[in-house]
Short mmCIF file of C-alpha atoms in Angstrom, two decimals:
data_model
loop_
_atom_site.label_atom_id
_atom_site.label_comp_id
_atom_site.label_asym_id
_atom_site.label_seq_id
_atom_site.Cartn_x
_atom_site.Cartn_y
_atom_site.Cartn_z
CA MET A 580 27.18 4.77 9.40
CA ILE A 581 25.09 2.21 11.32
CA ASN A 582 22.25 4.74 11.50
CA ARG A 583 22.42 5.20 7.74
CA TYR A 584 22.24 1.45 7.17
CA GLN A 585 19.38 1.19 9.66
CA ASN A 586 17.47 3.94 7.86
CA TYR A 587 18.25 2.23 4.56
CA ALA A 588 16.80 -1.05 5.83
CA GLY A 589 13.84 0.73 7.45
CA ASP A 590 13.00 2.57 4.22
CA ALA A 591 13.17 -0.72 2.31
CA ILE A 592 10.81 -2.43 4.80
CA ASN A 593 8.34 0.47 4.72
CA PHE A 594 8.35 0.42 0.92
CA LEU A 595 7.61 -3.30 0.77
CA CYS A 596 4.82 -2.85 3.36
CA ARG A 597 3.08 -0.48 0.98
CA CYS A 598 3.22 -3.22 -1.64
CA ILE A 599 1.53 -5.85 0.56
CA ASP A 600 -2.20 -6.58 0.65
CA VAL A 601 -2.18 -7.73 4.29
CA ASP A 602 -5.67 -9.26 4.16
CA ASP A 603 -4.68 -11.29 1.09
CA LEU A 604 -1.45 -12.38 2.80
CA GLU A 605 -3.43 -13.38 5.90
CA GLU A 606 -5.66 -15.55 3.69
CA CYS A 607 -2.53 -17.20 2.24
CA MET A 608 -1.26 -17.90 5.78
CA ARG A 609 -4.63 -19.30 6.76
CA THR A 610 -5.06 -21.55 3.73
CA GLY A 611 -1.42 -22.29 2.90
CA VAL A 612 -2.18 -21.38 -0.73
CA LYS A 613 -0.12 -18.73 -2.50
CA SER A 614 -2.34 -16.14 -4.17
CA GLU A 615 -1.63 -14.14 -7.28
CA LYS A 616 -0.76 -11.14 -5.11
CA TYR A 617 1.61 -13.32 -3.10
CA GLU A 618 3.43 -14.34 -6.27
CA GLU A 619 3.60 -10.72 -7.45
CA LEU A 620 5.04 -9.72 -4.08
CA GLN A 621 7.60 -12.55 -4.34
CA LEU A 622 8.75 -11.26 -7.72
CA LEU A 623 8.94 -7.65 -6.50
CA ALA A 624 10.87 -8.61 -3.34
CA ASN A 625 13.29 -10.82 -5.31
CA ASN A 626 14.02 -7.96 -7.69
CA PHE A 627 14.35 -5.60 -4.74
CA LYS A 628 16.89 -7.85 -3.05
CA GLU A 629 18.83 -8.25 -6.29
CA THR A 630 19.32 -4.47 -6.51
CA HIS A 631 19.57 -3.45 -2.81
CA ASP A 632 22.12 -4.29 -0.15
CA LEU A 633 19.92 -6.26 2.27
CA TYR A 634 21.17 -9.62 3.56
CA PHE A 635 17.69 -11.04 4.24
CA ILE A 636 14.11 -9.89 3.51
CA TYR A 637 11.45 -12.09 5.12
CA ILE A 638 8.05 -12.32 6.84
CA ILE A 639 7.45 -14.65 9.80
CA GLU A 640 4.61 -15.30 12.23
CA PRO A 641 5.82 -15.57 15.85
CA LEU A 642 3.98 -18.45 17.53
CA LYS A 643 5.65 -18.81 20.93
CA ALA A 644 8.89 -17.98 22.72
CA ASP A 645 10.53 -21.38 23.09
CA PRO A 646 11.79 -23.57 20.24
CA PRO A 647 11.24 -25.81 18.43
CA ASP A 648 8.76 -24.50 15.85
CA ASN A 649 8.32 -21.15 17.59
CA MET A 650 8.11 -19.34 14.25
CA MET A 651 6.22 -19.98 11.01
CA ASP A 652 7.77 -18.90 7.73
CA VAL A 653 5.42 -16.81 5.57
CA PHE A 654 7.64 -15.27 2.93
CA ALA A 655 11.30 -14.72 2.03
CA ALA A 656 12.96 -12.91 -0.86
CA TYR A 657 15.79 -14.65 -2.66
CA THR A 658 18.26 -13.90 -5.40
CA SER A 659 19.43 -16.15 -8.21
CA TRP A 660 23.03 -16.05 -6.99
CA GLY A 661 22.03 -16.44 -3.35
CA LYS A 662 19.95 -19.50 -4.14
CA ALA A 663 22.82 -20.98 -6.15
CA ASP A 664 25.49 -20.69 -3.43
CA GLY A 665 23.15 -21.50 -0.53
CA THR A 666 23.07 -18.03 1.03
CA ASP A 667 19.29 -17.89 0.51
CA GLY A 668 17.54 -20.85 2.10
CA LEU A 669 14.44 -22.63 0.88
CA THR A 670 12.04 -20.71 3.11
CA ASP A 671 8.43 -21.23 2.05
CA LEU A 672 4.89 -20.42 3.16
CA GLY A 673 3.81 -22.53 6.15
CA ASN A 674 7.24 -23.96 7.07
CA TYR A 675 8.15 -24.16 10.75
CA THR A 676 11.59 -23.09 11.88
CA GLY A 677 12.59 -25.85 14.30
CA ASP A 678 15.46 -24.65 16.54
CA ALA A 679 16.53 -21.75 14.29
CA TYR A 680 15.29 -19.05 16.71
CA PRO A 681 16.48 -19.17 20.35
CA ARG A 682 14.12 -17.92 23.04
CA GLU A 683 15.79 -14.50 23.49
CA VAL A 684 15.65 -13.85 19.73
CA ALA A 685 12.06 -15.11 19.41
CA LEU A 686 10.99 -12.66 22.13
CA GLN A 687 12.28 -9.78 20.01
CA TYR A 688 9.92 -10.82 17.19
CA MET A 689 6.96 -11.49 19.49
CA GLN A 690 7.26 -8.06 21.12
CA ARG A 691 6.61 -6.46 17.70
CA MET A 692 3.24 -8.18 17.25
CA ASP A 693 1.62 -4.87 18.15
CA ASN A 694 -0.21 -2.05 16.35
CA ASP A 695 2.75 0.33 16.11
CA THR A 696 3.84 0.51 12.45
CA LYS A 697 7.12 2.24 13.29
CA VAL A 698 10.23 0.33 12.22
CA THR A 699 12.44 -0.70 15.15
CA TYR A 700 15.82 -2.43 15.24
CA PHE A 701 17.60 -5.04 17.29
CA ARG A 702 21.01 -6.70 17.12
CA ASN A 703 21.31 -10.43 16.61
CA ASP A 704 24.64 -12.30 16.65
CA THR A 705 24.24 -15.29 14.30
CA ASP A 706 26.41 -17.89 12.61
CA PHE A 707 26.54 -15.56 9.61
CA GLY A 708 27.96 -12.67 11.69
CA ARG A 709 26.60 -9.64 13.50
CA ILE A 710 23.23 -8.58 12.12
CA TYR A 711 20.93 -5.61 12.65
CA THR A 712 17.31 -6.48 12.03
CA ALA A 713 14.76 -3.86 10.94
CA ILE A 714 11.28 -5.05 11.98
CA ARG A 715 7.67 -3.86 11.94
CA PRO A 716 4.29 -5.60 12.19
CA LEU A 717 1.86 -6.21 9.31
CA ILE A 718 -1.62 -4.96 10.26
CA ASN A 719 -4.77 -6.31 8.60
CA SER A 720 -7.91 -4.28 7.84
CA LYS A 721 -9.28 -5.15 11.29
CA GLY A 722 -6.29 -3.47 12.93
CA GLU A 723 -4.77 -6.78 14.05
CA PRO A 724 -1.09 -7.73 13.66
CA ILE A 725 -0.77 -10.97 11.69
CA ALA A 726 3.01 -11.26 11.23
CA VAL A 727 6.22 -9.23 11.17
CA ILE A 728 8.26 -8.15 8.12
CA CYS A 729 12.02 -7.90 8.61
CA GLY A 730 15.12 -6.76 6.77
CA ASP A 731 18.60 -7.82 7.94
CA ILE A 732 21.89 -6.02 7.33
CA LEU A 733 25.37 -7.39 8.11
CA ILE A 734 27.33 -4.97 10.27
CA ASP A 735 30.68 -6.80 10.52
CA ASP A 736 32.08 -4.72 7.68
CA ILE A 737 30.79 -1.55 9.31
CA TYR A 738 32.55 -2.32 12.57
CA ASN A 739 35.77 -3.19 10.73
CA ALA A 740 35.55 0.00 8.69
CA ALA A 741 34.86 2.04 11.82
CA TYR A 742 37.87 0.47 13.57
CA THR A 743 40.14 1.10 10.57
CA TYR A 744 38.89 4.65 10.27
CA ALA A 745 39.47 5.28 13.99
CA ILE A 746 43.06 4.03 13.76
CA THR A 747 43.68 6.08 10.64
CA THR A 748 42.17 9.20 12.22
CA PHE A 749 44.34 8.73 15.31
CA ILE A 750 47.46 8.52 13.14
CA VAL A 751 46.42 11.58 11.17
CA ALA A 752 45.86 13.44 14.46
CA LEU A 753 49.34 12.56 15.65
CA VAL A 754 50.84 13.72 12.37
CA ALA A 755 48.78 16.91 12.47
CA GLY A 756 49.95 17.57 16.04
CA PHE A 757 53.58 17.06 15.05
CA LEU A 758 53.15 19.42 12.10
CA ILE A 759 51.61 22.04 14.39
CA ILE A 760 54.61 21.73 16.73
CA MET A 761 56.83 22.19 13.69
CA ALA A 762 54.95 25.44 12.92
CA LEU A 763 53.58 24.17 9.61
CA ASN A 764 50.28 25.89 10.20
CA HIS A 765 49.85 26.82 6.55
CA TRP A 766 50.28 23.24 5.40
CA TYR A 767 47.82 22.13 8.08
CA ASN A 768 45.22 24.58 6.92
CA ARG A 769 45.70 23.71 3.26
CA ARG A 770 45.66 19.96 3.71
CA LEU A 771 43.11 19.54 6.52
CA VAL A 772 41.11 22.54 7.57
CA HIS A 773 40.11 23.82 4.16
CA PRO A 774 39.17 20.43 2.66
CA ILE A 775 37.12 19.47 5.73
CA LYS A 776 35.41 22.84 5.63
CA ASN A 777 34.56 22.31 1.97
CA LEU A 778 33.33 18.82 2.76
CA GLU A 779 31.25 20.11 5.66
CA ASN A 780 29.71 22.83 3.50
CA ALA A 781 28.92 20.36 0.73
CA THR A 782 27.32 17.83 3.08
CA GLY A 783 25.46 20.66 4.80
CA GLU A 784 23.97 21.68 1.46
CA ILE A 785 22.86 18.09 0.79
CA GLU A 786 21.35 17.89 4.29
CA ALA A 787 19.48 21.17 3.72
CA LYS A 788 18.10 19.86 0.41
CA CYS A 789 16.94 16.68 2.13
CA ARG A 790 15.29 18.62 4.96
CA ARG A 791 13.30 20.77 2.55
CA ARG A 792 12.45 17.65 0.49
CA ALA A 793 14.06 18.93 -2.70
CA PRO A 794 13.43 17.02 -5.95
CA VAL A 795 15.61 13.97 -6.44
CA SER A 796 17.35 15.61 -9.39
CA GLU A 797 18.77 18.27 -7.03
CA LEU A 798 20.51 15.73 -4.77
CA VAL A 799 23.87 16.23 -6.46
CA MET A 800 27.07 17.15 -4.62
CA ASN A 801 29.28 19.64 -6.47
CA ASP A 802 32.92 18.85 -7.19
CA LEU A 803 34.83 19.81 -4.01
CA ASN A 804 38.17 19.99 -5.81
CA ILE A 805 39.83 18.05 -2.98
CA HIS A 806 43.10 16.50 -4.14
CA THR A 807 44.89 15.84 -0.87
CA HIS A 808 45.68 12.21 -1.74
CA ASP A 809 44.74 11.04 1.76
CA GLU A 810 41.78 9.87 3.80
CA ILE A 811 39.97 13.16 3.37
CA GLU A 812 39.98 12.80 -0.41
CA SER A 813 38.88 9.17 0.02
CA LEU A 814 36.13 10.27 2.40
CA SER A 815 35.07 12.98 -0.04
CA GLY A 816 34.80 10.40 -2.80
CA SER A 817 32.87 8.04 -0.55
CA ILE A 818 30.38 10.74 0.42
CA ALA A 819 29.94 11.80 -3.21
CA SER A 820 29.34 8.15 -4.14
CA MET A 821 26.90 7.75 -1.25
CA VAL A 822 24.94 10.84 -2.37
CA GLU A 823 24.76 9.38 -5.87
CA ASP A 824 23.57 6.03 -4.46
CA ILE A 825 20.91 7.79 -2.39
CA ARG A 826 19.71 9.71 -5.44
CA ASN A 827 19.52 6.53 -7.52
CA TYR A 828 17.84 4.71 -4.65
CA ALA A 829 15.21 7.42 -4.30
CA SER A 830 14.61 7.40 -8.05
CA ASP A 831 14.16 3.62 -7.97
CA LEU A 832 11.67 3.92 -5.13
CA ILE A 833 9.66 6.52 -7.02
CA ASP A 834 9.66 4.39 -10.19
CA ASN A 835 8.66 1.26 -8.27
CA GLU A 836 5.89 3.13 -6.48
CA LYS A 837 4.50 4.30 -9.82
CA LYS A 838 4.61 0.74 -11.16
CA LEU A 839 2.96 -0.54 -8.00
CA SER A 840 0.19 2.04 -8.29
CA ALA A 841 -0.45 0.99 -11.88
CA MET A 842 -0.54 -2.68 -10.81
CA GLU A 843 -2.98 -1.91 -7.99
CA ASP A 844 -5.27 0.01 -10.37
CA LYS A 845 -5.24 -2.89 -12.82
CA ALA A 846 -5.88 -5.41 -10.05
CA SER A 847 -8.82 -3.36 -8.76
CA GLN A 848 -10.33 -3.20 -12.23
CA LEU A 849 -9.95 -6.96 -12.74
CA GLU A 850 -11.45 -7.68 -9.32
CA ALA A 851 -14.40 -5.42 -10.08
CA LEU A 852 -15.03 -7.20 -13.37
CA ALA A 853 -14.69 -10.65 -11.82
CA ASN A 854 -16.96 -10.12 -8.81
CA ARG A 855 -19.58 -7.55 -9.87
CA ASP A 856 -22.84 -8.16 -11.68
CA SER A 857 -22.91 -5.89 -14.74
CA LEU A 858 -26.69 -5.25 -14.60
CA THR A 859 -27.28 -4.50 -10.90
CA GLY A 860 -23.81 -3.54 -9.70
CA ILE A 861 -23.97 -5.95 -6.73
CA ARG A 862 -21.73 -8.99 -6.27
CA ASN A 863 -22.23 -11.89 -8.66
CA LYS A 864 -22.29 -15.70 -8.53
CA THR A 865 -18.46 -15.88 -8.48
CA ALA A 866 -18.33 -13.66 -5.41
CA TYR A 867 -21.09 -15.73 -3.80
CA ASP A 868 -19.17 -18.99 -4.36
CA ASN A 869 -16.11 -17.42 -2.71
CA GLU A 870 -18.25 -16.31 0.26
CA ILE A 871 -19.59 -19.86 0.65
CA LYS A 872 -16.01 -21.18 0.75
CA SER A 873 -15.22 -18.67 3.48
CA LEU A 874 -18.31 -19.72 5.46
CA GLU A 875 -17.32 -23.39 5.14
CA TYR A 876 -13.85 -22.62 6.48
CA ASN A 877 -15.26 -20.57 9.37
CA LEU A 878 -17.53 -23.45 10.28
CA HIS A 879 -14.41 -25.55 10.91
CA LEU A 880 -13.24 -22.79 13.25
CA GLY A 881 -16.51 -22.88 15.19
CA ASN A 882 -18.10 -19.73 13.72
CA THR A 883 -21.71 -20.85 13.21
CA ASP A 884 -23.68 -17.60 13.56
CA PHE A 885 -24.96 -17.02 10.04
CA GLY A 886 -27.95 -17.60 7.82
CA ILE A 887 -28.80 -17.44 4.13
CA GLY A 888 -31.76 -15.75 2.51
CA VAL A 889 -33.02 -16.46 -1.03
CA VAL A 890 -35.21 -14.06 -3.04
CA ASP A 891 -36.76 -15.02 -6.40
CA LEU A 892 -38.43 -12.45 -8.65
CA ASN A 893 -41.92 -13.44 -9.83
CA TYR A 894 -43.26 -13.08 -13.38
CA LEU A 895 -39.95 -12.09 -15.03
CA LYS A 896 -40.73 -14.22 -18.10
CA VAL A 897 -44.16 -12.57 -18.44
CA ILE A 898 -42.59 -9.10 -18.29
CA ASN A 899 -39.91 -10.07 -20.82
CA ASP A 900 -42.42 -11.62 -23.22
CA THR A 901 -45.01 -8.81 -22.89
CA TYR A 902 -42.89 -5.66 -22.53
CA GLY A 903 -39.42 -6.68 -23.66
CA HIS A 904 -36.18 -7.63 -21.97
CA GLU A 905 -35.33 -3.98 -21.22
CA LYS A 906 -38.34 -3.77 -18.90
CA GLY A 907 -37.40 -7.17 -17.48
CA ASN A 908 -34.00 -5.75 -16.60
CA GLU A 909 -35.74 -2.81 -14.90
CA ALA A 910 -37.73 -5.28 -12.81
CA ILE A 911 -34.52 -7.09 -11.79
CA LYS A 912 -32.89 -3.81 -10.75
CA ASN A 913 -36.00 -2.73 -8.82
CA ILE A 914 -36.21 -5.93 -6.75
CA CYS A 915 -32.42 -5.77 -6.22
CA ARG A 916 -32.74 -2.27 -4.78
CA ILE A 917 -35.47 -3.36 -2.36
CA VAL A 918 -33.44 -6.38 -1.19
CA CYS A 919 -30.30 -4.29 -0.63
CA VAL A 920 -32.16 -1.56 1.26
CA THR A 921 -34.02 -4.04 3.45
CA PHE A 922 -30.97 -6.13 4.30
CA ALA A 923 -28.59 -3.19 4.52
CA HIS A 924 -26.19 -4.92 6.92
CA SER A 925 -25.68 -8.07 4.82
CA PRO A 926 -23.95 -8.76 1.50
CA VAL A 927 -26.38 -9.42 -1.38
CA PHE A 928 -25.47 -11.49 -4.46
CA ARG A 929 -27.19 -12.03 -7.79
CA VAL A 930 -26.82 -15.80 -8.22
CA GLY A 931 -29.17 -16.28 -11.19
CA GLY A 932 -31.21 -14.35 -13.71
CA ASP A 933 -34.01 -13.55 -11.23
CA GLU A 934 -32.57 -15.01 -8.02
CA PHE A 935 -30.68 -13.28 -5.22
CA ALA A 936 -28.86 -14.66 -2.17
CA ILE A 937 -28.28 -12.85 1.14
CA ILE A 938 -25.60 -13.87 3.68
CA LEU A 939 -27.28 -13.02 7.00
CA LYS A 940 -25.02 -11.96 9.87
CA ASP A 941 -25.09 -9.87 13.05
CA HIS A 942 -27.94 -7.30 13.00
CA ASP A 943 -29.80 -8.76 10.02
CA LEU A 944 -29.51 -12.30 11.42
CA GLU A 945 -30.85 -11.22 14.81
CA ASN A 946 -33.80 -9.35 13.22
CA ILE A 947 -34.51 -11.64 10.27
CA ASP A 948 -38.22 -12.13 10.94
CA SER A 949 -38.94 -8.41 11.18
CA LEU A 950 -36.86 -7.75 8.05
CA VAL A 951 -38.74 -10.42 6.06
CA GLU A 952 -42.00 -8.83 7.21
CA LYS A 953 -40.71 -5.40 6.17
CA PHE A 954 -39.72 -6.83 2.76
CA ASN A 955 -43.15 -8.39 2.19
CA ASN A 956 -44.93 -5.23 3.35
CA GLU A 957 -43.02 -3.11 0.84
CA LEU A 958 -43.91 -5.47 -2.00
CA ALA A 959 -47.53 -5.45 -0.86
CA ALA A 960 -47.53 -1.64 -0.93
CA LEU A 961 -46.20 -1.70 -4.48
CA ALA A 962 -48.89 -4.16 -5.52
CA GLU A 963 -51.62 -1.85 -4.19
CA ASN A 964 -50.30 1.15 -6.15
CA LYS A 965 -52.31 0.99 -9.38
CA ASP A 966 -50.22 3.79 -10.96
CA LEU A 967 -47.16 1.54 -11.21
CA GLN A 968 -46.20 -0.55 -14.22
CA PRO A 969 -45.63 -4.33 -13.82
CA TRP A 970 -41.86 -3.89 -13.86
CA GLU A 971 -42.21 -1.27 -11.11
CA ALA A 972 -44.69 -3.08 -8.87
CA VAL A 973 -42.40 -6.07 -8.60
CA SER A 974 -43.32 -9.26 -6.79
CA ALA A 975 -40.96 -11.79 -5.24
CA ALA A 976 -40.85 -14.82 -2.95
CA ILE A 977 -38.44 -14.98 -0.05
CA GLY A 978 -37.15 -17.77 2.16
CA TYR A 979 -34.34 -18.09 4.65
CA ALA A 980 -32.60 -20.61 6.90
CA THR A 981 -30.09 -20.26 9.74
CA TYR A 982 -27.26 -22.69 10.37
CA ASP A 983 -28.31 -25.68 12.47
CA ALA A 984 -25.58 -28.20 13.37
CA ASP A 985 -28.17 -30.99 13.61
CA LYS A 986 -29.46 -30.35 10.08
CA ASP A 987 -26.63 -28.83 8.08
CA ALA A 988 -23.38 -30.48 7.00
CA GLY A 989 -22.19 -27.10 5.70
CA ALA A 990 -23.17 -23.73 4.23
CA VAL A 991 -24.46 -25.34 1.02
CA ASN A 992 -27.10 -27.20 3.04
CA VAL A 993 -28.22 -23.92 4.61
CA PHE A 994 -28.71 -22.49 1.11
CA LYS A 995 -30.75 -25.53 0.03
CA ARG A 996 -33.06 -25.18 3.05
CA ALA A 997 -33.44 -21.46 2.37
CA ASP A 998 -34.19 -22.19 -1.30
CA ASN A 999 -36.83 -24.78 -0.33
CA ASN A 1000 -38.42 -22.27 2.06
CA MET A 1001 -38.48 -19.69 -0.73
CA TYR A 1002 -40.31 -22.11 -3.05
CA GLU A 1003 -42.80 -22.89 -0.31
CA ASN A 1004 -43.44 -19.16 -0.03
CA LYS A 1005 -43.82 -18.92 -3.81
CA LYS A 1006 -46.40 -21.75 -3.79
CA LYS A 1007 -48.41 -19.93 -1.10
CA MET A 1008 -48.29 -16.70 -3.11
CA HIS A 1009 -49.58 -18.49 -6.25
CA ALA A 1010 -52.28 -20.24 -4.25
CA ALA A 1011 -53.42 -16.93 -2.76
CA ARG A 1012 -53.86 -15.44 -6.24
CA GLN A 1013 -56.07 -18.33 -7.50
#
């Protein structure tokens, strides 16, 4: 019975894990701000707890072994009735737990900050009673554990039921032994052997269906016609009810997974619309502003290895006025392609009608001078090709700046210096043509 409850809790935790965008959750933990996905997860988990027999569903970040404040609350599901009677506490993102987790319990959580996504279990005797905790880590896209998700089940009732069942079984065994001594073998077979055999066959059929992963609609136990008016009939009814619960539970999981898939598709479409430039297909000004916020935050953490490049297309107004806006759009897409190919290891953003920004990191940052030279050489080669139209032989000015703690108060200042350097380059290009 404990194994069934453990598997029940483990399945619930694995299902919720599939509903979590771990990178988004990590951003919420980092900023202390609840995202839209966080709120959607809160609603899903609340509904899940309302309809499933889990005492607690929560996410925590283990910080250290010894209290106080050895854990940080990230998330907890709650029910309307649990919140009303105080069973569900006011756990919230960023709260610290004080003395709620003793050292030996905290170590259980810290040991699961690994890369193994298998659900494990441990027992924890609390003020609420004996609890089994199902636990697994949440892994971000970098393969790093950021927190653990847990589901608790109370096992006091299980132990009491097991004790009662053991006593009852012992009494039944004594009675059965007395009846055997009294030579009532026929009664014994009719009241015990045959019903148990029927029950065994029925549960064996259900087990076989589960092993071959039969459709949920087939997980139905036939009427065993057991009317012994004793524990066996009660057990038969309990197993039939449990099979029905499992079937309903599986159906709910399938329905929720379909809803989740639809939500994820919708979210992906909205994200694409919000962050993609419709003309070029690259990221837009909104995505660039978000990247700048991320750079500003990383600066506070000491991550200063980045630069910003600015590219501005020349003569777009002339092309639009002379050949039409359709050819102007072709020019924009052509210069965008050259920028993206040249700076293949850096994100490129369209931040204006004819202006592009490049966030320089790693390989592109280390080789920026050679990449700028490569960019200018390609434009020069286009200019020399007399067979190309003006919207094909595009021209552009480029400038860049790398972060300098003595000059820059933040990422915005780096952009301004890069923009100034681009305009200096543009002035030189105009002067060279005169």
